[in-house]
Tab-separated table of C-alpha atoms in Angstrom:
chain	number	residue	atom	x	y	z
K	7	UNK	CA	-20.758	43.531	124.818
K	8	UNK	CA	-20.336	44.503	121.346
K	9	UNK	CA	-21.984	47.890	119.927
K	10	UNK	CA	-23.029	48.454	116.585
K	11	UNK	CA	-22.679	51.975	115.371
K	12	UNK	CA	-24.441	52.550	112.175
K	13	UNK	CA	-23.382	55.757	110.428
K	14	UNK	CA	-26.126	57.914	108.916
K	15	UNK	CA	-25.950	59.470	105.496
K	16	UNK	CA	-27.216	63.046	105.477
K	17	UNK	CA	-30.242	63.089	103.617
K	18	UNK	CA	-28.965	65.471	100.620
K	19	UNK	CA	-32.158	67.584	98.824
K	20	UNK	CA	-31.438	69.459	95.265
K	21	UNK	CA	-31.934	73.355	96.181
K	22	UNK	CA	-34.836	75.322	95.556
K	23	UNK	CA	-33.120	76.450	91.869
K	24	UNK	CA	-32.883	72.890	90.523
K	25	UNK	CA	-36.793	72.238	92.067
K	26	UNK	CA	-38.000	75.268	90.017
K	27	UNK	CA	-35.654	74.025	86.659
K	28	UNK	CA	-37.610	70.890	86.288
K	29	UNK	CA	-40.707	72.301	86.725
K	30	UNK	CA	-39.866	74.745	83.770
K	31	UNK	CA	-38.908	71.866	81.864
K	32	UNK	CA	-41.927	69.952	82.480
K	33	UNK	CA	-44.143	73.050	80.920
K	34	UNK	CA	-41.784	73.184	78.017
K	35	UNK	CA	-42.792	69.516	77.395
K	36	UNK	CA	-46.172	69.663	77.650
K	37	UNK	CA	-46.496	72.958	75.867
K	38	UNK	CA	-44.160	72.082	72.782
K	39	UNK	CA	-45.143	68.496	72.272
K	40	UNK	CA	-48.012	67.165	74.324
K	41	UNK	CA	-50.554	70.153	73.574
K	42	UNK	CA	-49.819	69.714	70.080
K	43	UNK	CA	-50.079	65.839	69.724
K	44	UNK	CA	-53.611	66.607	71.912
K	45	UNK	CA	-55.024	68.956	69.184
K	46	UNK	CA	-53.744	67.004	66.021
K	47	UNK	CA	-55.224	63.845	67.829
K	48	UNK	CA	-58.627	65.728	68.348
K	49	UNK	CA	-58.999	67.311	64.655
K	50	UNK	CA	-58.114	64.143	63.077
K	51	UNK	CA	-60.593	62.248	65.370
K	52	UNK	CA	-62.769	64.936	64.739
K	53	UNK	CA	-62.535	64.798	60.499
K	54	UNK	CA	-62.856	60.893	60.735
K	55	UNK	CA	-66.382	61.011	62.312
K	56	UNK	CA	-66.903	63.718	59.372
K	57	UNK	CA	-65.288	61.953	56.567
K	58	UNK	CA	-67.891	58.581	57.513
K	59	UNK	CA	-70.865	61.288	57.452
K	60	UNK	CA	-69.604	62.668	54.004
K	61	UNK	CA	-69.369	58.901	52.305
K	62	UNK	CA	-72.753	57.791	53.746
K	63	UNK	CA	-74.210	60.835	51.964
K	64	UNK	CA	-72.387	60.672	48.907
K	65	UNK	CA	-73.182	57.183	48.910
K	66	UNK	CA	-77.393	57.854	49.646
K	67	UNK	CA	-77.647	60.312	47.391
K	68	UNK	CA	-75.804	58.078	44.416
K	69	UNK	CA	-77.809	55.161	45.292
K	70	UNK	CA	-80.877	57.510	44.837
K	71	UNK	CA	-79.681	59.030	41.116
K	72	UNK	CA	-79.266	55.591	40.078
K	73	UNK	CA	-82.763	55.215	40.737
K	74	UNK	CA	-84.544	57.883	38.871
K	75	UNK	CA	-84.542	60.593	41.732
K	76	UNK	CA	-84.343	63.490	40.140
K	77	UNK	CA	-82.629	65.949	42.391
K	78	UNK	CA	-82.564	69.139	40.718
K	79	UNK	CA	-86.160	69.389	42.232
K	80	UNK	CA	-86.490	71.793	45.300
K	81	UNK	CA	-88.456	68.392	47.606
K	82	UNK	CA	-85.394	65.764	46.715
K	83	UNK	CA	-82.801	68.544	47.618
K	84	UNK	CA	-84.941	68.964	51.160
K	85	UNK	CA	-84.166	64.975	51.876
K	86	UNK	CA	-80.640	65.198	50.775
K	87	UNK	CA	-80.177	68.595	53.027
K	88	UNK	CA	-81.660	66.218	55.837
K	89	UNK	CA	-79.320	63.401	55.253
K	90	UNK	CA	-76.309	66.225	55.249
K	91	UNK	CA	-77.224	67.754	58.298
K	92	UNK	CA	-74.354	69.485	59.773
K	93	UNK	CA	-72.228	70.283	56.608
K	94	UNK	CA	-73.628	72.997	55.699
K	95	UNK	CA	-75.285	72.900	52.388
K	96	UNK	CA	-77.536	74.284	50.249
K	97	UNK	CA	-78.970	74.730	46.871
K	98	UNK	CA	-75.941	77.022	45.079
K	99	UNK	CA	-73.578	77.154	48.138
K	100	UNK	CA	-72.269	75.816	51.443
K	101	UNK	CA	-68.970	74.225	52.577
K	102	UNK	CA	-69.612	71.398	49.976
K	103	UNK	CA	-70.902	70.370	46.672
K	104	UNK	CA	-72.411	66.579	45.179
K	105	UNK	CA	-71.849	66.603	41.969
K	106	UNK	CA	-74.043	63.300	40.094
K	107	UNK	CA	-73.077	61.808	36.321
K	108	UNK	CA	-74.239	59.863	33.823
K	109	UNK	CA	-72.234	58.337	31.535
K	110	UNK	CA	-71.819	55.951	28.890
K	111	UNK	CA	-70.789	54.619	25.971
K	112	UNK	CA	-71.550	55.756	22.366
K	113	UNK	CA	-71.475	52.908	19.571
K	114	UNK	CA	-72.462	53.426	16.111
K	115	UNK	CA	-75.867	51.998	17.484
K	116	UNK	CA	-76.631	55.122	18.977
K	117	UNK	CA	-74.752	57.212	16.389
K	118	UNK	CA	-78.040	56.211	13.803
K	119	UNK	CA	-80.245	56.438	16.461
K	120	UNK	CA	-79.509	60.275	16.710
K	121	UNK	CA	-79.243	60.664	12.921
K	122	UNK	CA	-75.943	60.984	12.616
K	123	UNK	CA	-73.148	58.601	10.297
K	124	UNK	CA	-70.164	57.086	11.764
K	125	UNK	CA	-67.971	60.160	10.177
K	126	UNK	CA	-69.744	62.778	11.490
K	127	UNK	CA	-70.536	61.305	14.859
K	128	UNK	CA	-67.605	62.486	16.790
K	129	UNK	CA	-67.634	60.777	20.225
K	130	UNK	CA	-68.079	57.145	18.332
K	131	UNK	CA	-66.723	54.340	20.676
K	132	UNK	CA	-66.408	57.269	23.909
K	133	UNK	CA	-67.849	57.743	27.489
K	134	UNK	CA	-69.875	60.357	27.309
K	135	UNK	CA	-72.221	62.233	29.824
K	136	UNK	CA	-75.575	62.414	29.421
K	137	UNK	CA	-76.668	64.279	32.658
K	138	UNK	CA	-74.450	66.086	35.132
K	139	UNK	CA	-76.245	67.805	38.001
K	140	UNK	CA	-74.506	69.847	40.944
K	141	UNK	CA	-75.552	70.598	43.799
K	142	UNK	CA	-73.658	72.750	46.538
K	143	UNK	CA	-71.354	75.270	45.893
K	144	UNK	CA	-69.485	74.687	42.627
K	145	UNK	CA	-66.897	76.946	42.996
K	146	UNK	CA	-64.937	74.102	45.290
K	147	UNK	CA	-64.334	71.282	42.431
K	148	UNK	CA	-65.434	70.041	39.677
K	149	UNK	CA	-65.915	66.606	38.689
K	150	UNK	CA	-63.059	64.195	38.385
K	151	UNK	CA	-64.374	62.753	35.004
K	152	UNK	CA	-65.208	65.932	33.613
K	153	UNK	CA	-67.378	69.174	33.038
K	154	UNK	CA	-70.400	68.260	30.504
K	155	UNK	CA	-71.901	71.259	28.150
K	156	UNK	CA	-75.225	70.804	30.004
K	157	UNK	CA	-79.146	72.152	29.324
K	158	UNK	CA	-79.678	73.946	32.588
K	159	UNK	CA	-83.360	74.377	31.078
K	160	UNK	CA	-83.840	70.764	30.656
K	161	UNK	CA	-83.022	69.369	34.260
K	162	UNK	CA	-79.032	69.395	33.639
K	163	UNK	CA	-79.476	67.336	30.570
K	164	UNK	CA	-76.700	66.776	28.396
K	165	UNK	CA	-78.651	67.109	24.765
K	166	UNK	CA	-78.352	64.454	22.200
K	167	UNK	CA	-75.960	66.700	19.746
K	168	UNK	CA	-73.581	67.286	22.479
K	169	UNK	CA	-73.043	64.011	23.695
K	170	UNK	CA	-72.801	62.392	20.061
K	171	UNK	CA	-71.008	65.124	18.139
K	172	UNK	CA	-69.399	67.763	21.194
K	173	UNK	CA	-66.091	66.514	22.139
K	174	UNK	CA	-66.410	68.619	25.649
K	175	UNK	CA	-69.312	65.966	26.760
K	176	UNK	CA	-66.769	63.321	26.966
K	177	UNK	CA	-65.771	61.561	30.399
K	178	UNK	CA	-62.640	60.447	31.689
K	179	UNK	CA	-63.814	57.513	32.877
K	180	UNK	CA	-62.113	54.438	33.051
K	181	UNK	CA	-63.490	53.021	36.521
K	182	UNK	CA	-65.654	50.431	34.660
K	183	UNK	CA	-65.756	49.243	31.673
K	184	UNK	CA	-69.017	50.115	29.755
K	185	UNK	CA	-70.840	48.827	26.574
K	186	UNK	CA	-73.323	50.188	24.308
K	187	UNK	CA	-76.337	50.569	25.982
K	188	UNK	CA	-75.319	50.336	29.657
K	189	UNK	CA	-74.627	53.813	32.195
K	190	UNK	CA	-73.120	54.151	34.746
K	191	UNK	CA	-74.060	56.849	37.942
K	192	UNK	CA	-71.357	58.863	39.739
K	193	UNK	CA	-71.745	60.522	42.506
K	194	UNK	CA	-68.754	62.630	44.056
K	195	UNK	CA	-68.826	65.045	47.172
K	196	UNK	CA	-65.937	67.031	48.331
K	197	UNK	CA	-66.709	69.060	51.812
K	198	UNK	CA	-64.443	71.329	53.397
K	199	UNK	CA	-64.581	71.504	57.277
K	200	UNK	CA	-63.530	75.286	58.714
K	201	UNK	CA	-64.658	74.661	61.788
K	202	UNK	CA	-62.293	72.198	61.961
K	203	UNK	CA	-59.450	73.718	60.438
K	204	UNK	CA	-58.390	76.003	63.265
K	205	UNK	CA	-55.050	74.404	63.940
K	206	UNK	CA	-52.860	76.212	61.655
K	207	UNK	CA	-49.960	73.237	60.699
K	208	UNK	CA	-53.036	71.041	59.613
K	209	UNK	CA	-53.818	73.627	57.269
K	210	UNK	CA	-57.695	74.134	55.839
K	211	UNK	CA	-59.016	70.487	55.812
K	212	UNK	CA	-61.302	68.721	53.287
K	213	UNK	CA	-62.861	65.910	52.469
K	214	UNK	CA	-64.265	63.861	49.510
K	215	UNK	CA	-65.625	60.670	48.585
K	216	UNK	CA	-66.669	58.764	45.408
K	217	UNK	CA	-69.564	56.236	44.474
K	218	UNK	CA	-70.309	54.599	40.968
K	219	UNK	CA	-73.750	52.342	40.353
């Protein structure tokens, strides 16, 4: 009879010192690369749920502009508070500011209108504002397409002198093309979000957003 002897391997474990190594290592990980990828993940999850709130109102209050609301009166500032609730704003400050144009374009048309000649009419064949009104805090940013001389007495107006004659009530504009007698309404909103901003390498985030009617 023939006997098999099989011939066992001691089972070898890594000592106690090489256990604890790889459990040191494993923190390392986690601490310099998985924590961080975790918060960047959450603030940039976070500012995208912002960033669709900021265009919705930027687009509402646009929409609204183009249709007569006139929002340097205290009741439409209430409703566009309302729509904005959560990003902090008000009247004069805040952590953002809507800033609403009109522009258009100046022919020679409009030149006589205003009783001026096409010599002394200076912003002949321009963009000009008409109306610029801010709300928020201003200190932020100005518009993109310019800063109008406006009438703060007159509802932001920008009056009939300046936008004919005032070269510093002319717009950058170039997004559409506009003829005599049409306008176009801008709306822009820039909002910055501290409260999520307190990652450091992200730095101090903002966000901004741009509608034309």
């Amino acid at each position: 009879m023939i006997m098999r002897v099989r011939n066992r391997m001691p089972q070898i474990r890594p000592p106690a010192r090489e256990r604890g190594s790889a459990l040191i290592e494993f923190l390392l990980c986690m601490t310099l690369l998985i924590v961080p990828l975790l918060l960047g993940t959450t603030v940039l999850g976070l500012n995208l749920i912002r960033e669709i709130q900021v265009t919705e109102v930027c687009r509402d209050a646009t929409h609204m502009y183009s249709q007569g609301v006139d929002f340097t009166e205290t009741s439409y500032q209430t409703e566009l508070f309302k729509i904005a609730q959560g990003l902090n704003i008000s009247a004069s400050s805040g952590n953002g500011v809507i800033i609403l144009s009109t522009i258009t374009y100046i022919d020679s048309n409009a030149c006589t209108a205003g009783g001026y000649t096409s010599s002394n009419c200076t912003n002949l064949n321009q963009n000009v504002f008409t109306r610029q009104v801010v709300i928020g805090n201003s200190a932020l940013r100005a518009s993109a397409f310019g800063t109008p001389p406006v009438d703060s007495t007159n509802s932001d107006n920008v009056t009939q002198a300046n936008y004919l004659t005032n070269t510093a009530a002319r717009a950058s504009f170039s997004v559409i093309p506009l003829s005599a007698g049409q306008y176009a309404y801008v709306g822009e909103t820039y909002f910055t979000t501290p409260d999520l901003s307190w990652w450091g390498p992200l730095g101090t985030t903002g966000i901004s957003a741009r509608f034309v009617f």
